[in-house]
Amino acid sequence: MNWKHSITVRLSAAFALLTMLVFAVLGIYLDRSADNHMTELDAHELMGKLALVRHVGSQENSPAGLAARLSDALVGEHGVIVTVDHENTPVFSWPEQAPPELAQAAAAVGEIPVRLQINGRDFRVVAGPLLTGWGDNVRVVVARDIAHHTDFLTQLQRDFGLALLAACLLTAFLGVLIVRRGLRPVRAIAQAAGRISAGKLAERIVDREVPPELAEMVLAFNAMLERLEESFSRLSDFSADLAHELRTPIHNLRMQTEVTLNRSRDVDEYRDLLASNLEEYERLAKIIADMLFLAKAEHGLLVPHCENVAVQPLCARLLEYYGLLAENIDIRLSGDAISVAGDRLMLERVIGNLLVNAIHHTPENGSVMVVLSLTDGMAKIAIRNSGPVIPAEVMTQIFDRFVRLDPASEGSGLGLAISRSIARAHQGEITVGVVDGMTEFALHLPGNAAPA
């Protein structure tokens, strides 16, 4: 497996990164909130102590009295430092071993608490003036050792980092499980696709339990299989039909040759044999030529040489030509004078095919009618015959290859298929139906009225 392009790895990594990002933002927010909260607590405490010192100092009449009362008031206050100086001379200090650097470091501090680092330790400091009861102006400095706060925040950050790492790993692991479970339908589709072969084109992917996100893909895949099955079926049928059609003339050639070789014959008999074989060769050549024509049409290689063709004269000439085959059939041409843009030879071929078929299926004393009309820019060349009506169930497949209504017919069964290909190559269509009790084959082509 190429892990570099793995969807599972990518989605799991994305989950882990997203979790890390969310936890990091949350951690920063909590760290800032905790720090601000502790700063407020320290400031409240420092301002309280400063107010206490000022209150006591304003009431006492001597430094000794101030020291005595403040010492009593500050008993039990751990981490709190209070100094009172008069012109850089210490008046009071709590505790007695207060850092001497505090007074110098707090020289610029006012009544707004600030954070200072003295001797490697963190303090929050506030300071202010005081007019004592004995008349001296002194400076009061109150400091709070905040090591326990910084230690707490450091431990909180360390614990949160470990929680962040654990959350990322857990998210990545769960992400792998979730993605693998989520891709289970895709694996099922792949397994179903793997079962499909030339002999199992009827296989379909069950779409009942497919997630909605994959439903469209499954429908498209099943539709593709249906088209492939249909195309493969037609190809198989075509191969079978072609083999069947080629087998008959080849069998005739072989049989005639074997019979001829059974004994010595004179020149006339050999000439007759060769003439018979020539007919079979011509039949083979026609089948092959028709198949090549249809193959070109199906691949879009049939490009008509378009010219303006007057349909009425064309049909009249074809009726005169093929009318020789129908001495006892009434053949008529009627309708509008129309013209179409198309290949004259191809149009002659398709109309000739339809005309020959109509004559072939019309009994003696019957009639064949060619009716021309023009409606909404579409020319219609209808060829009707009074022969037996084509069964409705056959009409749907009558334009397929090798379909013959009369099995005894000598035709190849490709005429109507070629006619439809020619019609479609001219952006038209060919239809079959029953009109006034007569079978009608109609060629529909873009056209217009013929010039007078």
Short mmCIF file of N, CA and C in Angstrom, two decimals, residues 185 188-189 192-193 195 203-211 214-215 218-219 221-222 225:
data_model
loop_
_atom_site.label_atom_id
_atom_site.label_comp_id
_atom_site.label_asym_id
_atom_site.label_seq_id
_atom_site.Cartn_x
_atom_site.Cartn_y
_atom_site.Cartn_z
N PRO A 185 -18.05 0.57 2.59
CA PRO A 185 -18.85 0.48 1.35
C PRO A 185 -18.01 0.58 0.09
N ALA A 188 -16.57 -2.70 -0.52
CA ALA A 188 -17.61 -3.60 -1.05
C ALA A 188 -17.83 -3.35 -2.54
N ILE A 189 -17.79 -2.07 -2.93
CA ILE A 189 -17.95 -1.74 -4.35
C ILE A 189 -16.78 -2.31 -5.14
N ALA A 192 -17.24 -5.99 -5.53
CA ALA A 192 -18.27 -6.28 -6.54
C ALA A 192 -17.73 -6.05 -7.94
N ALA A 193 -16.95 -4.98 -8.09
CA ALA A 193 -16.36 -4.69 -9.41
C ALA A 193 -15.36 -5.78 -9.80
N ARG A 195 -15.64 -8.87 -9.17
CA ARG A 195 -16.34 -10.10 -9.58
C ARG A 195 -16.87 -10.01 -11.01
N GLU A 203 -23.71 -8.79 -13.17
CA GLU A 203 -23.45 -8.43 -11.77
C GLU A 203 -23.73 -6.94 -11.56
N ARG A 204 -24.41 -6.62 -10.45
CA ARG A 204 -24.68 -5.22 -10.11
C ARG A 204 -24.34 -4.97 -8.64
N ILE A 205 -24.02 -3.74 -8.34
CA ILE A 205 -23.74 -3.35 -6.97
C ILE A 205 -25.04 -3.00 -6.28
N VAL A 206 -25.30 -3.64 -5.15
CA VAL A 206 -26.54 -3.39 -4.42
C VAL A 206 -26.50 -1.98 -3.85
N ASP A 207 -27.48 -1.16 -4.19
CA ASP A 207 -27.46 0.25 -3.78
C ASP A 207 -28.38 0.54 -2.60
N ARG A 208 -28.97 -0.51 -2.02
CA ARG A 208 -29.90 -0.27 -0.90
C ARG A 208 -29.18 0.23 0.34
N GLU A 209 -27.99 -0.31 0.64
CA GLU A 209 -27.28 0.04 1.87
C GLU A 209 -26.09 0.94 1.63
N VAL A 210 -26.04 1.52 0.45
CA VAL A 210 -24.92 2.40 0.14
C VAL A 210 -25.15 3.77 0.76
N PRO A 211 -24.13 4.38 1.38
CA PRO A 211 -24.31 5.74 1.94
C PRO A 211 -24.72 6.72 0.85
N LEU A 214 -22.22 7.95 -1.67
CA LEU A 214 -21.73 7.05 -2.71
C LEU A 214 -22.84 6.58 -3.65
N ALA A 215 -24.07 6.99 -3.35
CA ALA A 215 -25.20 6.50 -4.15
C ALA A 215 -25.07 6.91 -5.61
N VAL A 218 -22.50 4.77 -7.35
CA VAL A 218 -22.99 3.41 -7.57
C VAL A 218 -23.98 3.38 -8.73
N LEU A 219 -24.88 4.36 -8.76
CA LEU A 219 -25.85 4.40 -9.85
C LEU A 219 -25.13 4.55 -11.20
N PHE A 221 -22.07 3.68 -11.85
CA PHE A 221 -21.33 2.44 -12.12
C PHE A 221 -22.26 1.36 -12.65
N ASN A 222 -23.44 1.22 -12.02
CA ASN A 222 -24.40 0.22 -12.50
C ASN A 222 -24.90 0.55 -13.90
N LEU A 225 -22.30 -0.53 -16.27
CA LEU A 225 -22.33 -1.99 -16.46
C LEU A 225 -23.48 -2.39 -17.38
#
